[in-house]
């Protein structure tokens, strides 16, 4: 079965609750014709999840909702943290796990990424696991080995059925917010290697089903080149997801 492309917007630390609701309402009419072909997901900051979720529900939008992080415990004395069941309560479908900004600034490790991936599945949501190499790793020509290691660590102990539903976003750290990107062929090589890693651990059906997104300076101008690649199933979009028209034209390119 063909994989359904996904375009997910990672809003990072932008948009208040009110601004997020308006952005969601503005995106919807621009993408409504494409939802059967492309799964559209928005990932607002925690404080805007409720308002965006309410817009999605009341206006019956065909849009998925994702959070940008989660704790792996069900509850407990973890000041500032958010539990999976709190996100389920707000009707989240997805959680971004292991974004390079979480790894760089907030101490996320391969081990916590794996714990979070398990916790997200246990709560009946789906993790969007982020992997990607730094410029130093790229210059040392160790990209594929490095990314394969991140993937293996992230998926350890998952079931084949979970791996098949997983979303993995390949985001080279040096391409995030910089306007620089790998070539589409180069990005596809890494995405193919990610898929092969899932296949080596869980078998061919999981490799065929797992969705692998590209992320890092995806814009309306370059999106279709990435989407033309066979192992790239969509995009995780940062800056361009904050503008309804830009985000919608990336969704359109993914059809
Ligand atoms: P940009 O699209 O702004 O480069 O961000 C990519 C990203 O980090 C998405 O998670």
CSV table of C-alpha atoms and ligand atoms in Angstrom, one decimal:
chain,number,residue,atom,x,y,z
A,1,UNK,CA,0.0,0.0,0.0
A,2,UNK,CA,1.3,3.4,-0.9
A,3,UNK,CA,2.3,5.6,2.0
A,4,UNK,CA,0.2,8.6,2.6
A,5,UNK,CA,2.4,11.7,2.5
A,6,UNK,CA,2.5,13.9,5.6
A,7,UNK,CA,3.2,17.6,5.9
A,8,UNK,CA,3.6,18.6,9.5
A,9,UNK,CA,4.2,22.1,10.8
A,10,UNK,CA,6.5,22.5,13.8
A,11,UNK,CA,5.6,25.9,15.2
A,12,UNK,CA,8.4,25.8,17.7
A,13,UNK,CA,8.2,28.7,20.3
A,14,UNK,CA,5.9,30.8,18.1
A,15,UNK,CA,2.2,31.7,18.4
A,16,UNK,CA,0.0,32.4,21.4
A,17,UNK,CA,-3.2,30.4,21.9
A,18,UNK,CA,-5.2,33.0,20.0
A,19,UNK,CA,-2.7,33.4,17.2
A,20,UNK,CA,-2.5,29.6,16.8
A,21,UNK,CA,-6.3,29.3,16.5
A,22,UNK,CA,-6.3,32.0,13.8
A,23,UNK,CA,-3.4,30.4,11.9
A,24,UNK,CA,-5.2,27.1,11.9
A,25,UNK,CA,-8.4,28.6,10.6
A,26,UNK,CA,-6.4,30.3,7.9
A,27,UNK,CA,-4.6,27.1,6.8
A,28,UNK,CA,-7.7,25.0,6.6
A,29,UNK,CA,-9.5,26.4,3.5
A,30,UNK,CA,-6.1,26.4,1.6
A,31,UNK,CA,-5.5,22.7,2.2
A,32,UNK,CA,-9.1,21.3,2.5
A,33,UNK,CA,-9.1,20.0,-1.0
A,34,UNK,CA,-5.9,17.9,-0.5
A,35,UNK,CA,-6.6,16.1,2.8
A,36,UNK,CA,-7.4,12.8,1.2
A,37,UNK,CA,-3.9,12.8,-0.5
A,38,UNK,CA,-1.9,14.5,2.2
A,39,UNK,CA,-2.1,14.2,5.9
A,40,UNK,CA,-1.7,17.7,7.4
A,41,UNK,CA,-0.5,18.1,11.0
A,42,UNK,CA,0.1,21.2,13.1
A,43,UNK,CA,2.3,21.1,16.1
A,44,UNK,CA,1.7,24.2,18.2
A,45,UNK,CA,3.4,25.0,21.5
A,46,UNK,CA,1.8,23.4,24.6
A,47,UNK,CA,-0.1,26.6,25.5
A,48,UNK,CA,-1.8,26.7,22.1
A,49,UNK,CA,-2.8,23.0,21.9
A,50,UNK,CA,-6.2,23.6,23.5
A,51,UNK,CA,-7.3,26.5,21.3
A,52,UNK,CA,-6.1,24.8,18.1
A,53,UNK,CA,-7.7,21.5,19.2
A,54,UNK,CA,-11.0,23.3,19.8
A,55,UNK,CA,-10.8,24.9,16.3
A,56,UNK,CA,-10.1,21.5,14.7
A,57,UNK,CA,-13.0,19.9,16.6
A,58,UNK,CA,-15.7,22.6,16.2
A,59,UNK,CA,-14.9,23.4,12.6
A,60,UNK,CA,-14.4,19.7,11.8
A,61,UNK,CA,-11.1,20.3,10.2
A,62,UNK,CA,-9.3,17.3,8.6
A,63,UNK,CA,-6.1,18.2,10.3
A,64,UNK,CA,-4.0,16.3,12.8
A,65,UNK,CA,-2.7,17.8,16.0
A,66,UNK,CA,0.8,17.2,17.4
A,67,UNK,CA,2.8,18.3,20.4
A,68,UNK,CA,6.4,19.2,20.3
A,69,UNK,CA,7.6,17.2,23.3
A,70,UNK,CA,6.4,15.0,26.1
A,71,UNK,CA,7.6,13.4,29.3
A,72,UNK,CA,7.7,9.6,29.4
A,73,UNK,CA,6.1,9.1,32.8
A,74,UNK,CA,2.3,9.0,33.2
A,75,UNK,CA,2.4,11.6,36.0
A,76,UNK,CA,4.6,12.6,38.9
A,77,UNK,CA,6.8,15.3,40.4
A,78,UNK,CA,8.3,16.6,37.2
A,79,UNK,CA,7.9,20.4,37.4
A,80,UNK,CA,7.3,21.9,34.0
A,81,UNK,CA,6.8,18.6,32.2
A,82,UNK,CA,3.7,17.4,30.3
A,83,UNK,CA,2.5,13.7,30.4
A,84,UNK,CA,1.2,11.7,27.5
A,85,UNK,CA,-2.3,11.5,28.9
A,86,UNK,CA,-2.5,15.3,29.1
A,87,UNK,CA,-1.8,15.4,25.4
A,88,UNK,CA,-4.4,12.7,24.6
A,89,UNK,CA,-6.9,14.7,26.7
A,90,UNK,CA,-6.3,17.6,24.2
A,91,UNK,CA,-6.8,15.2,21.3
A,92,UNK,CA,-3.3,15.1,20.1
A,93,UNK,CA,-2.5,12.5,17.5
A,94,UNK,CA,1.2,12.9,17.3
A,95,UNK,CA,4.2,14.0,19.4
A,96,UNK,CA,7.5,15.3,18.0
A,97,UNK,CA,10.3,13.4,19.9
A,98,UNK,CA,14.0,14.2,19.8
A,99,UNK,CA,14.0,17.4,17.8
A,100,UNK,CA,17.6,18.5,17.4
A,101,UNK,CA,16.7,21.7,19.4
A,102,UNK,CA,15.6,19.5,22.3
A,103,UNK,CA,18.8,17.5,22.0
A,104,UNK,CA,21.0,20.6,21.8
A,105,UNK,CA,19.4,22.9,24.4
A,106,UNK,CA,17.4,20.6,26.7
A,107,UNK,CA,19.5,17.6,27.2
A,108,UNK,CA,17.5,15.1,25.1
A,109,UNK,CA,19.5,11.9,24.5
A,110,UNK,CA,19.0,8.8,22.4
A,111,UNK,CA,17.8,7.1,25.6
A,112,UNK,CA,15.2,9.7,26.5
A,113,UNK,CA,14.0,9.7,22.9
A,114,UNK,CA,13.4,6.0,23.1
A,115,UNK,CA,11.6,6.3,26.4
A,116,UNK,CA,9.4,9.0,24.9
A,117,UNK,CA,8.7,7.0,21.8
A,118,UNK,CA,7.4,4.1,23.9
A,119,UNK,CA,5.3,6.4,26.1
A,120,UNK,CA,3.7,8.1,23.1
A,121,UNK,CA,2.7,4.7,21.6
A,122,UNK,CA,1.5,3.5,25.0
A,123,UNK,CA,-0.9,6.5,25.1
A,124,UNK,CA,-2.1,5.6,21.6
A,125,UNK,CA,-0.5,8.5,19.8
A,126,UNK,CA,2.3,8.3,17.2
A,127,UNK,CA,5.8,9.7,17.7
A,128,UNK,CA,7.4,11.8,15.0
A,129,UNK,CA,11.0,10.9,15.8
A,130,UNK,CA,13.6,13.4,14.6
A,131,UNK,CA,17.1,12.4,13.6
A,132,UNK,CA,19.9,14.2,11.8
A,133,UNK,CA,23.6,15.0,11.7
A,134,UNK,CA,25.5,18.1,12.7
A,135,UNK,CA,27.8,19.8,10.2
A,136,UNK,CA,30.8,18.2,11.8
A,137,UNK,CA,29.4,14.7,11.3
A,138,UNK,CA,28.6,15.6,7.7
A,139,UNK,CA,32.0,16.9,7.0
A,140,UNK,CA,33.5,13.8,8.5
A,141,UNK,CA,31.3,11.9,6.0
A,142,UNK,CA,29.7,9.9,8.8
A,143,UNK,CA,26.1,11.0,8.2
A,144,UNK,CA,24.5,7.7,7.3
A,145,UNK,CA,26.2,5.8,10.1
A,146,UNK,CA,25.4,8.5,12.6
A,147,UNK,CA,21.7,8.7,11.6
A,148,UNK,CA,21.4,4.9,11.5
A,149,UNK,CA,22.6,4.9,15.1
A,150,UNK,CA,20.1,7.5,16.2
A,151,UNK,CA,17.3,5.5,14.5
A,152,UNK,CA,18.3,2.2,16.1
A,153,UNK,CA,18.4,3.8,19.5
A,154,UNK,CA,15.1,5.5,19.1
A,155,UNK,CA,13.2,2.4,18.0
A,156,UNK,CA,14.7,-0.1,20.5
A,157,UNK,CA,12.1,-2.3,22.0
A,158,UNK,CA,9.2,-1.1,19.8
A,159,UNK,CA,7.0,-3.8,18.1
A,160,UNK,CA,7.1,-4.2,14.4
A,161,UNK,CA,3.5,-3.0,14.3
A,162,UNK,CA,4.5,0.2,16.1
A,163,UNK,CA,7.5,0.7,13.8
A,164,UNK,CA,5.1,0.4,10.8
A,165,UNK,CA,3.1,3.4,12.2
A,166,UNK,CA,6.1,5.4,13.2
A,167,UNK,CA,7.0,8.7,11.5
A,168,UNK,CA,10.7,9.5,11.3
A,169,UNK,CA,11.8,13.0,10.3
A,170,UNK,CA,15.3,13.4,8.9
A,171,UNK,CA,16.4,16.9,9.7
A,172,UNK,CA,20.1,17.7,9.1
A,173,UNK,CA,20.9,20.1,12.0
A,174,UNK,CA,22.9,22.4,9.6
A,175,UNK,CA,19.8,22.8,7.4
A,176,UNK,CA,17.4,23.9,10.1
A,177,UNK,CA,16.5,27.6,9.8
A,178,UNK,CA,19.6,28.3,7.7
A,179,UNK,CA,18.2,28.3,4.1
A,180,UNK,CA,20.7,25.6,3.3
A,181,UNK,CA,19.6,22.1,2.3
A,182,UNK,CA,21.1,18.9,1.1
A,183,UNK,CA,20.3,18.0,-2.5
A,184,UNK,CA,17.1,16.1,-2.9
A,185,UNK,CA,19.1,13.0,-3.9
A,186,UNK,CA,21.3,13.4,-0.9
A,187,UNK,CA,18.4,13.7,1.4
A,188,UNK,CA,16.8,10.7,-0.2
A,189,UNK,CA,19.9,8.6,0.3
A,190,UNK,CA,19.7,9.2,4.1
A,191,UNK,CA,15.9,8.6,4.1
A,192,UNK,CA,16.4,5.4,2.2
A,193,UNK,CA,19.1,4.4,4.8
A,194,UNK,CA,16.6,5.2,7.6
A,195,UNK,CA,14.0,3.0,6.0
A,196,UNK,CA,16.5,0.2,5.5
A,197,UNK,CA,17.4,0.4,9.2
A,198,UNK,CA,13.8,0.0,10.2
A,199,UNK,CA,13.6,-2.9,7.8
A,200,UNK,CA,16.7,-4.5,9.3
A,201,UNK,CA,15.3,-4.3,12.8
A,202,UNK,CA,11.6,-5.0,12.2
A,203,UNK,CA,11.3,-6.6,8.7
A,204,UNK,CA,10.2,-5.5,5.3
A,205,UNK,CA,6.5,-4.7,6.1
A,206,UNK,CA,7.6,-2.1,8.6
A,207,UNK,CA,10.1,-0.6,6.2
A,208,UNK,CA,7.5,-0.3,3.5
A,209,UNK,CA,5.0,1.4,5.9
A,210,UNK,CA,7.2,3.7,8.0
A,211,UNK,CA,6.9,7.3,6.9
A,212,UNK,CA,10.2,9.2,6.5
A,213,UNK,CA,9.9,13.0,6.3
A,214,UNK,CA,12.6,15.5,5.3
A,215,UNK,CA,13.0,18.7,7.4
A,216,UNK,CA,15.3,21.7,7.2
A,217,UNK,CA,14.6,24.9,5.3
A,218,UNK,CA,11.6,23.4,3.4
A,219,UNK,CA,9.9,26.2,1.5
A,220,UNK,CA,7.3,26.4,-1.2
A,221,UNK,CA,10.1,26.9,-3.7
A,222,UNK,CA,12.0,23.7,-2.9
A,223,UNK,CA,9.3,21.3,-1.5
A,224,UNK,CA,8.3,19.6,-4.7
A,225,UNK,CA,11.9,18.6,-5.4
A,226,UNK,CA,12.1,16.7,-2.1
A,227,UNK,CA,8.7,15.2,-2.5
A,228,UNK,CA,9.7,13.8,-6.0
A,229,UNK,CA,12.2,11.5,-4.2
A,230,UNK,CA,11.0,7.9,-3.7
A,231,UNK,CA,11.9,7.6,0.0
A,232,UNK,CA,10.8,11.0,1.2
A,233,UNK,CA,7.2,10.8,2.3
A,234,UNK,CA,6.6,14.5,3.2
A,235,UNK,CA,8.1,17.2,5.3
A,236,UNK,CA,8.5,18.6,8.8
A,237,UNK,CA,8.3,22.3,8.3
A,238,UNK,CA,9.5,25.0,10.7
A,239,UNK,CA,9.6,28.7,9.6
A,240,UNK,CA,7.4,28.2,6.5
A,241,UNK,CA,4.7,26.6,8.7
A,242,UNK,CA,4.0,29.9,10.5
A,243,UNK,CA,2.5,31.4,7.4
A,244,UNK,CA,-0.8,29.9,6.1
A,245,UNK,CA,-0.1,30.5,2.4
A,246,UNK,CA,3.5,29.1,2.5
A,247,UNK,CA,2.5,26.1,4.6
A,248,UNK,CA,-0.5,25.4,2.2
A,249,UNK,CA,1.7,25.5,-0.9
A,250,UNK,CA,4.0,23.0,0.7
A,251,UNK,CA,1.0,20.8,1.4
A,252,UNK,CA,-0.1,21.2,-2.2
A,253,UNK,CA,3.4,20.2,-3.5
A,254,UNK,CA,3.0,16.9,-1.5
A,255,UNK,CA,-0.1,15.7,-3.4
B,1,LIG,P1,13.0,25.2,9.3
B,1,LIG,O1,11.9,24.7,8.3
B,1,LIG,O2,12.7,26.6,9.9
B,1,LIG,O3,14.3,25.1,8.8
B,1,LIG,O4,12.9,24.2,10.6
B,1,LIG,C1,12.9,22.9,10.4
B,1,LIG,C2,12.5,22.2,11.6
B,1,LIG,O5,13.3,22.2,12.6
B,1,LIG,C3,11.2,21.5,11.7
B,1,LIG,O6,11.2,20.7,12.9
